[in-house]
Coordinates of C-alpha atoms in Angstrom, one line a residue:
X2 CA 34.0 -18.5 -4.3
X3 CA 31.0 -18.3 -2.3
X4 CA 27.8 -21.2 -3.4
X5 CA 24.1 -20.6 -3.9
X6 CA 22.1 -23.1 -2.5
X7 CA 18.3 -23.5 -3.1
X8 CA 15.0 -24.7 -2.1
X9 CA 16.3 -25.8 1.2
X10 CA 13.5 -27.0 2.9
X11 CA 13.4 -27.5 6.8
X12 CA 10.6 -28.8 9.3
X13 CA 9.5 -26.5 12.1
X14 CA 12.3 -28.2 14.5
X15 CA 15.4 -28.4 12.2
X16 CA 18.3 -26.2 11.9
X17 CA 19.4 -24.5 9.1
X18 CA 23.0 -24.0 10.2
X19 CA 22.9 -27.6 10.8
X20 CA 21.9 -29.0 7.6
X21 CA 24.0 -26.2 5.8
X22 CA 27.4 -28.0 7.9
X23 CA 26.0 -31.1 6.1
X24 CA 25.5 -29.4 2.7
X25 CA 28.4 -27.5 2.4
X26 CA 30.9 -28.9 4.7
X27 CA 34.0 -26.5 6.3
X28 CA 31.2 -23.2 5.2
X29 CA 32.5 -20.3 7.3
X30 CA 29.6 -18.2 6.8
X31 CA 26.2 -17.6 5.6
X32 CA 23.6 -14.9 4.1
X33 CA 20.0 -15.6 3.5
X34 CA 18.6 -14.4 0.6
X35 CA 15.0 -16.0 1.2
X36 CA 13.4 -17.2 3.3
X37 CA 9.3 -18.4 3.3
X38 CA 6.9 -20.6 4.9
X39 CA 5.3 -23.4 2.8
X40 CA 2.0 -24.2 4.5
X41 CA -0.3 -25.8 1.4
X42 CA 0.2 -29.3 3.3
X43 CA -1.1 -27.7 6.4
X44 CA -0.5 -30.8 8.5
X45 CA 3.5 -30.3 7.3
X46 CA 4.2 -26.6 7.0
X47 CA 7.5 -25.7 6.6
X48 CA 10.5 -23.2 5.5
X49 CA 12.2 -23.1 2.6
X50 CA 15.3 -21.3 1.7
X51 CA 17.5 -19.9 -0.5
X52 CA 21.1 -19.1 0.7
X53 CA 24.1 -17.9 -0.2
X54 CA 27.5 -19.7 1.5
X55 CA 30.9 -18.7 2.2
X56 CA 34.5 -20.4 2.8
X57 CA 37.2 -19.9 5.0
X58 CA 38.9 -16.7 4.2
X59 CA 35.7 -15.0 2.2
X60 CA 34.3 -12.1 3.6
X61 CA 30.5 -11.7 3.7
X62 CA 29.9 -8.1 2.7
X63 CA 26.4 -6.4 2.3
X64 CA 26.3 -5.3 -1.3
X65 CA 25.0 -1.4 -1.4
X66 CA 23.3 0.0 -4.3
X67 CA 24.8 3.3 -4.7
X68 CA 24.0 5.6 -7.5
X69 CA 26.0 8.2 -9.2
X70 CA 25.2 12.3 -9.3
X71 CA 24.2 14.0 -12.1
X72 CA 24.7 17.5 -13.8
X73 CA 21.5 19.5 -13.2
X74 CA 21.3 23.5 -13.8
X75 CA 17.2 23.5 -14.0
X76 CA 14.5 25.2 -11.2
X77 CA 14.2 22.5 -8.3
X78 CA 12.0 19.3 -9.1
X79 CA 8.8 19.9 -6.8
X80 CA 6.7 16.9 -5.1
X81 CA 3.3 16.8 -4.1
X82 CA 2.5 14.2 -1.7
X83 CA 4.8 12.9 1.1
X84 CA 3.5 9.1 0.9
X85 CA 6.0 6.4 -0.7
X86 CA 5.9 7.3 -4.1
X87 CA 6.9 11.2 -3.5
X88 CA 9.4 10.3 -0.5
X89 CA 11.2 7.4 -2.6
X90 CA 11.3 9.9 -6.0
X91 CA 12.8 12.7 -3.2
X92 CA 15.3 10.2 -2.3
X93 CA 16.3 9.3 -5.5
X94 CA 16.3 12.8 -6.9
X95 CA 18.4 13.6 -4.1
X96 CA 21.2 10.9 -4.3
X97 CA 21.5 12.1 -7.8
X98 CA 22.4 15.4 -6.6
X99 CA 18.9 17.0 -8.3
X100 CA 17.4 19.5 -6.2
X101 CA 13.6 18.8 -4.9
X102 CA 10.9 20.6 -2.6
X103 CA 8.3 18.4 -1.1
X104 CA 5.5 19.9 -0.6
X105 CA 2.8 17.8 1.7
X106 CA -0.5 18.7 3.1
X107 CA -0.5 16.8 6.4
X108 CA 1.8 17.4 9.4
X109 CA 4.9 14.9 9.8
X110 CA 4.3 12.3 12.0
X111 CA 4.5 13.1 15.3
X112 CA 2.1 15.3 14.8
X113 CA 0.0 13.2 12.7
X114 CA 0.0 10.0 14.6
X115 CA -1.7 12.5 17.8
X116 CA -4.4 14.2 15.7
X117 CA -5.4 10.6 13.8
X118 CA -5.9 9.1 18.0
X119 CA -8.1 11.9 18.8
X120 CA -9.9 10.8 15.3
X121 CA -10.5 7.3 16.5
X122 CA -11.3 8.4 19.9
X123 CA -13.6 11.4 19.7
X124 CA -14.2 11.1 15.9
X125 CA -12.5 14.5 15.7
X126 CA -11.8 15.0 12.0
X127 CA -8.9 16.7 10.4
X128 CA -9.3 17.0 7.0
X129 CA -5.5 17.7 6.0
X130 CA -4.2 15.5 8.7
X131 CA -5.9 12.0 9.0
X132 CA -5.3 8.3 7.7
X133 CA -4.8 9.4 4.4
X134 CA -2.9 12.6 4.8
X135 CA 0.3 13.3 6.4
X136 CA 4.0 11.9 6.1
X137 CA 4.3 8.8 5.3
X138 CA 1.0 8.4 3.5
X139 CA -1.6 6.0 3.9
X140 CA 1.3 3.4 4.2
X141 CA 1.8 4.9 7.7
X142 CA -1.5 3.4 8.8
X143 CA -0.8 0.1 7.6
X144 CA 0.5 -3.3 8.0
X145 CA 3.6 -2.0 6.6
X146 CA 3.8 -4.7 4.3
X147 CA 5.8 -4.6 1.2
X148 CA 4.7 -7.4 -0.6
X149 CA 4.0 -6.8 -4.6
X150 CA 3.3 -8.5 -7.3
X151 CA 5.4 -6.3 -9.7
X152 CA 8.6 -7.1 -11.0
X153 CA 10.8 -4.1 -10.9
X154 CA 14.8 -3.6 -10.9
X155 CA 14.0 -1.0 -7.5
X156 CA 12.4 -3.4 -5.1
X157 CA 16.1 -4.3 -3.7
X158 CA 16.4 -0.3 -3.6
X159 CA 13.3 0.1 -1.6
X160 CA 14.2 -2.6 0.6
X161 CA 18.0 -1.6 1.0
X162 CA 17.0 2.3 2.1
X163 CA 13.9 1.2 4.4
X164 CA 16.7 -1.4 6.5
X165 CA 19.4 1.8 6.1
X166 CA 16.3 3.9 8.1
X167 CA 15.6 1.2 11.0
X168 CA 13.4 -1.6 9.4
X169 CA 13.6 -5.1 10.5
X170 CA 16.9 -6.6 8.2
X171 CA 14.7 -9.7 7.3
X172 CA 12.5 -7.8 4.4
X173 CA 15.2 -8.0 2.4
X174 CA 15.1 -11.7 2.2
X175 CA 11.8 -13.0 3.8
X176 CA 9.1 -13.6 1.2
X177 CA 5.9 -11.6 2.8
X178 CA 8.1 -8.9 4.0
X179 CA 6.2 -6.3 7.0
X180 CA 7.8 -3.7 8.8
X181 CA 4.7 -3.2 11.1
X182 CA 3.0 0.3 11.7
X183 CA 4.7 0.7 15.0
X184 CA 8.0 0.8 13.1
X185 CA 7.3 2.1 10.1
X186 CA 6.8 5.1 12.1
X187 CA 9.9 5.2 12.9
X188 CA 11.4 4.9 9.7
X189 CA 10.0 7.2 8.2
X190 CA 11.1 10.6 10.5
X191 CA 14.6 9.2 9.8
X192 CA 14.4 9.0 6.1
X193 CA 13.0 12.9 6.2
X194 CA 15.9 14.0 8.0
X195 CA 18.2 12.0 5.5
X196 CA 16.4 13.9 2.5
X197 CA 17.0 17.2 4.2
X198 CA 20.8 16.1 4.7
X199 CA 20.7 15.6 1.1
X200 CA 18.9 19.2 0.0
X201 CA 16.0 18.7 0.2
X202 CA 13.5 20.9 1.1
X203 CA 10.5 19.4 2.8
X204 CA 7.2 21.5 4.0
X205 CA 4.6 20.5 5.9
X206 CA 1.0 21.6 6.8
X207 CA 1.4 22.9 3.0
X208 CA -1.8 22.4 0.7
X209 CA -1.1 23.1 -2.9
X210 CA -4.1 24.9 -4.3
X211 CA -3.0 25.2 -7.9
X212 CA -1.1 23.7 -10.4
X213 CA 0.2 26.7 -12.3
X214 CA 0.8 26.1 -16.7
X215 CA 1.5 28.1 -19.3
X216 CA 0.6 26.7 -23.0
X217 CA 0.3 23.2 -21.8
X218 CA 3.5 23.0 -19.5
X219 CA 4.2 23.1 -15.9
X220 CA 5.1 26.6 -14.4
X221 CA 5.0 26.0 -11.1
X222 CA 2.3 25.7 -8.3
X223 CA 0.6 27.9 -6.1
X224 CA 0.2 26.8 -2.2
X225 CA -2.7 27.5 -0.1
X226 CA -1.1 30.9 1.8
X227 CA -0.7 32.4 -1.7
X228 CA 2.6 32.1 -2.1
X229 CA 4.2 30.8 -5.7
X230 CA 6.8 28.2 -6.3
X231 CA 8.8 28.4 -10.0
X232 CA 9.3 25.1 -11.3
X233 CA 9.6 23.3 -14.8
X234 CA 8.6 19.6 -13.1
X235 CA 6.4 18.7 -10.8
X236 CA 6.2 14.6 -9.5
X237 CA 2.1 14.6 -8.9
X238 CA 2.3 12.4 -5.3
X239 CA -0.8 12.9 -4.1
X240 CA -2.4 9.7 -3.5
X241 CA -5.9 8.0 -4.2
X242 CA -7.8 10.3 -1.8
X243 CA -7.0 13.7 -3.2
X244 CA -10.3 13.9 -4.8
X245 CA -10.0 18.0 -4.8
X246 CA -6.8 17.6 -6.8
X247 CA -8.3 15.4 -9.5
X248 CA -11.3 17.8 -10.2
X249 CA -8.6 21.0 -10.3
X250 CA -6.8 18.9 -12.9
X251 CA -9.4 18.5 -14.9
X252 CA -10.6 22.3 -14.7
X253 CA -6.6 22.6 -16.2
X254 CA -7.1 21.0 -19.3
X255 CA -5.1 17.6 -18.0
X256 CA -6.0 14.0 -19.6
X257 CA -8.0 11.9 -17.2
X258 CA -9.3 8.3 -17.7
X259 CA -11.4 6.3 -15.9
X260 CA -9.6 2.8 -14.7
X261 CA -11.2 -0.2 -13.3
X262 CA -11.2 -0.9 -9.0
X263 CA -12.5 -2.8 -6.5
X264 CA -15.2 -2.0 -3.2
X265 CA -16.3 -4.3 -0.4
X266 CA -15.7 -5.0 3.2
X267 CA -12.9 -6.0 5.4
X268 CA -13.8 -9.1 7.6
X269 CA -12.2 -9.9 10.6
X270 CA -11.8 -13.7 12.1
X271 CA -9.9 -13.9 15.8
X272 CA -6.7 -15.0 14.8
X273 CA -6.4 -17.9 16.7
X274 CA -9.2 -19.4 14.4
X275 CA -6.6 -18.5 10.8
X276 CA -4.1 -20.2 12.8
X277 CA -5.9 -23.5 13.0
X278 CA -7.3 -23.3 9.5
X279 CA -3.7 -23.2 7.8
X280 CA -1.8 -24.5 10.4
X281 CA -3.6 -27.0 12.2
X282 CA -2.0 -29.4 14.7
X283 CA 1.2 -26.9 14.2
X284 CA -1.3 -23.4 15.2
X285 CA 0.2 -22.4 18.3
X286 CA 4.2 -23.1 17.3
X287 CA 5.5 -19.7 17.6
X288 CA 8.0 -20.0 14.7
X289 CA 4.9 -19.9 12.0
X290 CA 3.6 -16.7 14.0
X291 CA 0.0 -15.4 12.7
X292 CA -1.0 -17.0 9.9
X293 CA -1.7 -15.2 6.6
X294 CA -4.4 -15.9 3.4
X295 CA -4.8 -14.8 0.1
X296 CA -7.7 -15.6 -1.6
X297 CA -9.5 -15.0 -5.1
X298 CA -12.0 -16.1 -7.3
X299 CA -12.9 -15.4 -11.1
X300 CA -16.6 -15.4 -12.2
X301 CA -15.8 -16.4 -15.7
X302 CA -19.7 -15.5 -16.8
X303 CA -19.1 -11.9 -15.4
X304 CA -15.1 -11.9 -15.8
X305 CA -15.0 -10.1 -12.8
X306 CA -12.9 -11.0 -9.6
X307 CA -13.4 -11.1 -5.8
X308 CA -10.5 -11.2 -3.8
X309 CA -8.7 -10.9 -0.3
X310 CA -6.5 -7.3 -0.2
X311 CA -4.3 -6.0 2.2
X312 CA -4.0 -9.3 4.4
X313 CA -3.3 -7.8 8.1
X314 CA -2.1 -10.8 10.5
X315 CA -2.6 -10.3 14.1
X316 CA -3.6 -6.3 13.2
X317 CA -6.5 -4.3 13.6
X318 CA -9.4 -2.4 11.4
X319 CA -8.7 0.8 11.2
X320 CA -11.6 3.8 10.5
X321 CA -10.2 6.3 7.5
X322 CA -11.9 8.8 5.9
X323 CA -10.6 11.8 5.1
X324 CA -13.2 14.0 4.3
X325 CA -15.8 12.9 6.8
X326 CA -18.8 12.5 4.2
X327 CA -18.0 9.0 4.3
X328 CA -16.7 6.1 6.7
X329 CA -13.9 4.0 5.3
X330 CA -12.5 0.8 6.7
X331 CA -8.7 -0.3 6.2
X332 CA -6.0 -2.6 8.0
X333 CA -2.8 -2.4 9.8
X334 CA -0.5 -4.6 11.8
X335 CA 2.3 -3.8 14.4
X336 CA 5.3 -5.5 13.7
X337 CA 5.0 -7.7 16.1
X338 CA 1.4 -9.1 14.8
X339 CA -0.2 -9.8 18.3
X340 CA -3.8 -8.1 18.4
X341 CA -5.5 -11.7 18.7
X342 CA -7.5 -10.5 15.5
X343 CA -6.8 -11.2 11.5
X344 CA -8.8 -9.0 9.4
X345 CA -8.0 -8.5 5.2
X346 CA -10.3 -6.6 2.3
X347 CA -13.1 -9.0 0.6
X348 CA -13.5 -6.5 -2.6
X349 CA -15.3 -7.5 -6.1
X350 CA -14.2 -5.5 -9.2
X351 CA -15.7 -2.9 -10.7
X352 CA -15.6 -2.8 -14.2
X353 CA -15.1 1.2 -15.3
X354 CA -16.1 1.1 -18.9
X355 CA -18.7 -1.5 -18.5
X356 CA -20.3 0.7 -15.5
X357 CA -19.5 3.9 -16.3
X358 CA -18.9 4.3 -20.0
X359 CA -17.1 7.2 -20.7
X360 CA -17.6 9.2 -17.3
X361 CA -14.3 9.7 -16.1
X362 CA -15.8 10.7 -12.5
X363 CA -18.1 8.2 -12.5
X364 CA -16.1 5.8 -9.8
X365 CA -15.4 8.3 -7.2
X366 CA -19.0 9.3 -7.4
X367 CA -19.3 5.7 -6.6
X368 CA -17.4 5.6 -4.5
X369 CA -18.0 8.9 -2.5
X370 CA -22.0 7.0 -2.5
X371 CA -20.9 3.8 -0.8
X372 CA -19.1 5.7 1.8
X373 CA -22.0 8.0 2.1
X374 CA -24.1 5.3 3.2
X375 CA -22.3 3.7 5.3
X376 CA -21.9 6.8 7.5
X377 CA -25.9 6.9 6.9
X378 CA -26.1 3.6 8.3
X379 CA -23.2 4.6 11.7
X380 CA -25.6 7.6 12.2
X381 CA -28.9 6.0 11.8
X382 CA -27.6 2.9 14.9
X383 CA -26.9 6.4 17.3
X384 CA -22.8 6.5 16.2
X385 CA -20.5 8.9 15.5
X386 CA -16.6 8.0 14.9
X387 CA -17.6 4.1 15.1
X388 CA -17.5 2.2 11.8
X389 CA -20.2 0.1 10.8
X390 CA -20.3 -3.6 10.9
X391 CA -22.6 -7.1 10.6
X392 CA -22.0 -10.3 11.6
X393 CA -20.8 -12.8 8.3
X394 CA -23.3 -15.1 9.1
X395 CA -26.1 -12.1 9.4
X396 CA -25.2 -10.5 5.5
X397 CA -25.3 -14.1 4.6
X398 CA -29.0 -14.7 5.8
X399 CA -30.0 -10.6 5.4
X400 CA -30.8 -9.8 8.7
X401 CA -30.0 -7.7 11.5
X402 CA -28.0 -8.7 14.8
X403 CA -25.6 -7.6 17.4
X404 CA -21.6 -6.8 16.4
X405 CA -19.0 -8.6 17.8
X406 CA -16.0 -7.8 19.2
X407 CA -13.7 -6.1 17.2
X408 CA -9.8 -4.9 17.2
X409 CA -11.0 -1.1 15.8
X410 CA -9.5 1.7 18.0
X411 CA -12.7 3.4 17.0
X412 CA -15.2 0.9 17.6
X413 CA -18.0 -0.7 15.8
X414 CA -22.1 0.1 15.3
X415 CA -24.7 -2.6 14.3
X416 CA -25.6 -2.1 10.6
X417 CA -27.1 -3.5 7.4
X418 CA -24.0 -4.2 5.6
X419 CA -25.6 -6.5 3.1
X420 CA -28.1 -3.7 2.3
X421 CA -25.3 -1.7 1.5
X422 CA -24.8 -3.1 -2.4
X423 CA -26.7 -4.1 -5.5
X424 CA -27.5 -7.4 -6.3
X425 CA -25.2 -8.2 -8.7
X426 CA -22.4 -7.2 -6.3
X427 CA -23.9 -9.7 -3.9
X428 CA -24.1 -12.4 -5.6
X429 CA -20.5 -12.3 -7.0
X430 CA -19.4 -11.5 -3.3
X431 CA -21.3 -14.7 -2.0
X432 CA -19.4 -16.8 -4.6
X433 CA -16.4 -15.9 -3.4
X434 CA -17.3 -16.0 -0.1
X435 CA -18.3 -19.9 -0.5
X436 CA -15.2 -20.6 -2.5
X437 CA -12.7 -18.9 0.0
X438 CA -14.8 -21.3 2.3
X439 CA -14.1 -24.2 0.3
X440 CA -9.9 -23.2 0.0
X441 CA -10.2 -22.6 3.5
X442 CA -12.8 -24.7 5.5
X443 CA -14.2 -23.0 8.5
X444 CA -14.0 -19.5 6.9
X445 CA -17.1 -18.6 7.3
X446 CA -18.3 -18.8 10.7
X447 CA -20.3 -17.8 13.5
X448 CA -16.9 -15.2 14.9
X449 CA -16.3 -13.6 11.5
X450 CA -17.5 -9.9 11.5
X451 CA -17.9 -7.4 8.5
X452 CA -16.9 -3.8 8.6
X453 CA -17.5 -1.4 6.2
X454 CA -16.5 0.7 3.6
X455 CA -13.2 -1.1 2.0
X456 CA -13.3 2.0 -1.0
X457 CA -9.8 2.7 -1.5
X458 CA -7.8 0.0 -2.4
X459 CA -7.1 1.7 -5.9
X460 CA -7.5 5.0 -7.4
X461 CA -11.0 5.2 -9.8
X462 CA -9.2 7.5 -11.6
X463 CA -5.9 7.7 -13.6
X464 CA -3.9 10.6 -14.5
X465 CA -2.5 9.1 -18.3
X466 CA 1.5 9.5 -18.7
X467 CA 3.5 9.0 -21.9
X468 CA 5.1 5.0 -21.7
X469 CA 8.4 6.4 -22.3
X470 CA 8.9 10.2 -20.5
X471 CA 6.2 9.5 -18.1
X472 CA 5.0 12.6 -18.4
X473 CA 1.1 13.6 -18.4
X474 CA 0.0 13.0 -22.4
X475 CA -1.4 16.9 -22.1
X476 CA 1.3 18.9 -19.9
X477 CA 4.6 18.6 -20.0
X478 CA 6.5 19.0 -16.9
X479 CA 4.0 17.0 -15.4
X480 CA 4.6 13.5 -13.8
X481 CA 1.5 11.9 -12.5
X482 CA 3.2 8.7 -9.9
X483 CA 2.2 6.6 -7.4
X484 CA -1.5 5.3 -6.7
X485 CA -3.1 8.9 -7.2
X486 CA -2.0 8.7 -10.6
X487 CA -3.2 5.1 -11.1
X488 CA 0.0 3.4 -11.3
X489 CA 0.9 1.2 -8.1
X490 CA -1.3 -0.2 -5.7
X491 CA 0.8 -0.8 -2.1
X492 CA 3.9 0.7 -0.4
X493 CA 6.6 -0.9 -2.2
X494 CA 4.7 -0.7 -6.3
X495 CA 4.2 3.3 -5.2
X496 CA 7.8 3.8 -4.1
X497 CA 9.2 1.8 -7.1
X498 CA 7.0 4.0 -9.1
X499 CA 8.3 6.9 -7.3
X500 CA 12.1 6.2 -8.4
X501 CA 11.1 5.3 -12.1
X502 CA 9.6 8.8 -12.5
X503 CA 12.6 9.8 -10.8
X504 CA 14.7 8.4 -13.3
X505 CA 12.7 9.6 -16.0
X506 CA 13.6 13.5 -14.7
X507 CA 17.4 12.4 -15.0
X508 CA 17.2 11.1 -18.3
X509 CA 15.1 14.1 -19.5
X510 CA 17.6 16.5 -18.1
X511 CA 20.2 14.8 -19.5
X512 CA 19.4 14.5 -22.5
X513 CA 21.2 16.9 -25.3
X514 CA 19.9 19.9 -25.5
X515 CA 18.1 20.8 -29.2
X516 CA 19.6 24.4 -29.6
X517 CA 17.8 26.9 -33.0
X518 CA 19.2 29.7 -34.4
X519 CA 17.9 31.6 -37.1
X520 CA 19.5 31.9 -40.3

């Protein structure tokens, strides 16, 4: 019977088949099932691991998570939105034998990853095709990461299907999984073409314009050419930048709430310098590769937060609106981590009811002003697609100064970041800024460089579901998923939400039938 053996922990230099011949002697193989870097004594980083072992005569078989079909006689599911949540409820729906047409705005990839370059190189906008648009989602244009802090029964799902599509075998065991931009785009063309080998239909370049109901229950939806789809079941997809699709929702009658988020800026440090920070003597060994961070701090006066988001090792800032009112700044690696630059998300929380009351809009407008001025500010230093940015040391001390040199495809403008906020959200930011220094001595320095607008790390808005059907609490038929809805915040949390919805639908269908007749 094959042995689970944990906490293994092994220096830089030492061998793990080695010290498994001297912890289980005769083994005749081996599986990892994690694997993670221990750097908190930074002058004795580490790996640890957990691994299962096998004897003579056992054979090492990858378990697959298969899952069975179902009877289903109703009008196709449809999905709006093509990001992780609505391609992971597709895939689930499908495997399940449960028709599904997926309807997304933006263009598939190909196509999409062309129109987003001339973006960041001539600041040539496409509204339905962009960062936040398109196959794949805004998850596309990321560091592909797929590290949550949920806990749900699908993660080894996700994990199992992205490796079945071409991602690197190792997120199924490492503990900061990535699959890197590069190759998520790679993955995810594949995994289209196995949801089409399944039945599903998938359209593209396909803008719903109306979400069609009938006393309070989904009737289908109506596409931008006109054209009507019949359905009793739509999976809402569409991600935290549909701001059109949230105000038609509301004009229908469906219960909205205003939710609690986070705004700031994404700083970038070279990488080399993040290295030496956690690393130190051990920066440059290439088997630690670029160093990561996460960092937070609670103002216990305020009870509000600041923390480091979307952590991109060796990646670069990326420029991301979608409407072009506004500029936006995310992050994304390559799976191979080598830009020379580190760059994360310093966002404060925003508390909604304590800022906003009872105005369920009132973030996005918030929002929708911070990115405003930032533009403001890109336009005002002579820019265009640039996004702009301010020395750390500079917002520290309020004044202006040059930009330095930055990993953004679409460059960066001199601007008055720090003159971007209230005071309140200053000062909380400059605590945390000082502790994160503290955690991490050297963080703040002279090569640290702010961009702005980090706006979208969560959705202001959420689009309230029953606990149990996960339906909408005003329209059935209606599942709000994924981080449109309000209800993941990452790759992996939006594609587990994704198949929980889609589990929902089988259940639902399923269940016994209540028939009347009259007497």
């Amino acid at each position: 019977m094959s042995r689970t053996l944990r906490n293994i922990k092994l220096g830089l230099d030492q061998s793990l088949e080695e010290h498994l011949a001297w912890l289980a002697p005769g083994y005749a193989d081996f599986r990892i099932l994690r694997q993670s870097v221990d750097a908190r004594q930074r002058h004795s980083p580490h790996f640890v691991y957990s691994v299962e072992v096998f004897d003579k005569g056992e054979k090492v078989e990858r378990a697959r998570i298969n899952v069975d079909k179902v009877k289903f006689s109703d009008k196709p599911v449809v999905i709006i939105g093509a990001g992780p949540a609505g391609l992971f409820a597709a895939l689930r729906l499908g495997e399940r034998g449960i028709p599904c047409i997926l309807l997304e705005q933006g263009s598939e990839t190909a196509k999409r990853v062309i129109t987003i370059g001339r973006f960041w190189r001539y600041g040539e906008l496409n509204p339905r095709n962009n960062v936040g648009f398109g196959e794949g989602g805004a998850g596309l244009f990321s560091d592909g990461k797929l590290i949550t802090r949920i806990k749900s029964e699908h993660i080894p799902y996700v994990m199992q299907r992205l490796v079945q599509f071409g991602a690197p075998a190792e997120i199924e065991f490492i503990a900061n999984p990535h699959v890197g931009s590069d190759r998520i785009r790679r993955v995810i063309p594949k995994m289209r073409e196995h949801l089409r080998a399944l039945g599903c239909e998938i359209r593209f370049d396909t803008k719903v314009s109306e979400i069609l109901t009938q006393n309070r229950a989904i009737t289908g939806v109506k596409v931008e050419s006109g054209e009507t789809i019949a359905c009793e079941r739509i999976i809402l997809a569409c991600g935290h930048s549909a701001e059109d699709m949230f105000t038609h929702l509301q004009e229908i009658g469906v219960t909205l709430e205003g939710k609690s988020f986070a705004v700031g800026l994404r700083i970038e440090h070279p990488q080399a310098w993040i290295n030496k920070i956690q690393f130190r003597e051990h920066s440059e060994n290439p088997k630690l590769g670029a160093a990561n961070y996460r960092l937070a701090f609670h103002d216990k006066q305020q009870d509000l937060g600041v923390y480091s988001f979307c952590m991109c090792p060796g990646g670069y800032v990326l420029s991301c609106t979608t409407d072009g009112k506004g500029v936006v700044s995310n992050g994304m690696s390559n799976y191979n981590r080598n830009s020379g630059f580190a760059n994360a998300a310093l966002v404060v929380s925003v508390d909604f009811e304590k800022s906003f009351g009872k105005d369920v809009f009132g973030g996005l407008r918030y929002r929708q002003e911070l990115e405003a001025a930032g533009l403001e500010q890109v336009l005002r230093a002579g820019g265009k697609k640039e996004l702009p940015a301010q020395r750390l040391v500079d917002f520290l001390e309020e004044k202006d100064g040059a930009a330095l040199e930055t990993s953004s495809p679409s460059g960066v403008v001199p601007a008055r970041l720090d003159k971007l906020f209230g005071q309140d959200f200053k000062s909380l930011f400059i605590k945390g800024l000082k502790d994160f220094d503290k955690n991490m001595h050297g963080f703040i320095n002279e090569s640290a460089l702010l961009h702005g607008v980090e706006s979208r790390t969560s959705c202001p808005i959420r689009i309230t579901r029953d606990d149990h059907s996960l339906q909408s609490l005003s329209h059935r038929g209606l599942y709000p998923t994924g981080e449109g809805a309000g209800y993941a915040g990452g790759i992996t949390s939006a594609a587990c939400d994704g198949i929980r919805v889609a589990e929902a639908i089988v259940a639902e269908a399923s269940a016994p039938k209540v028939q009347y007749s009259r007497q």
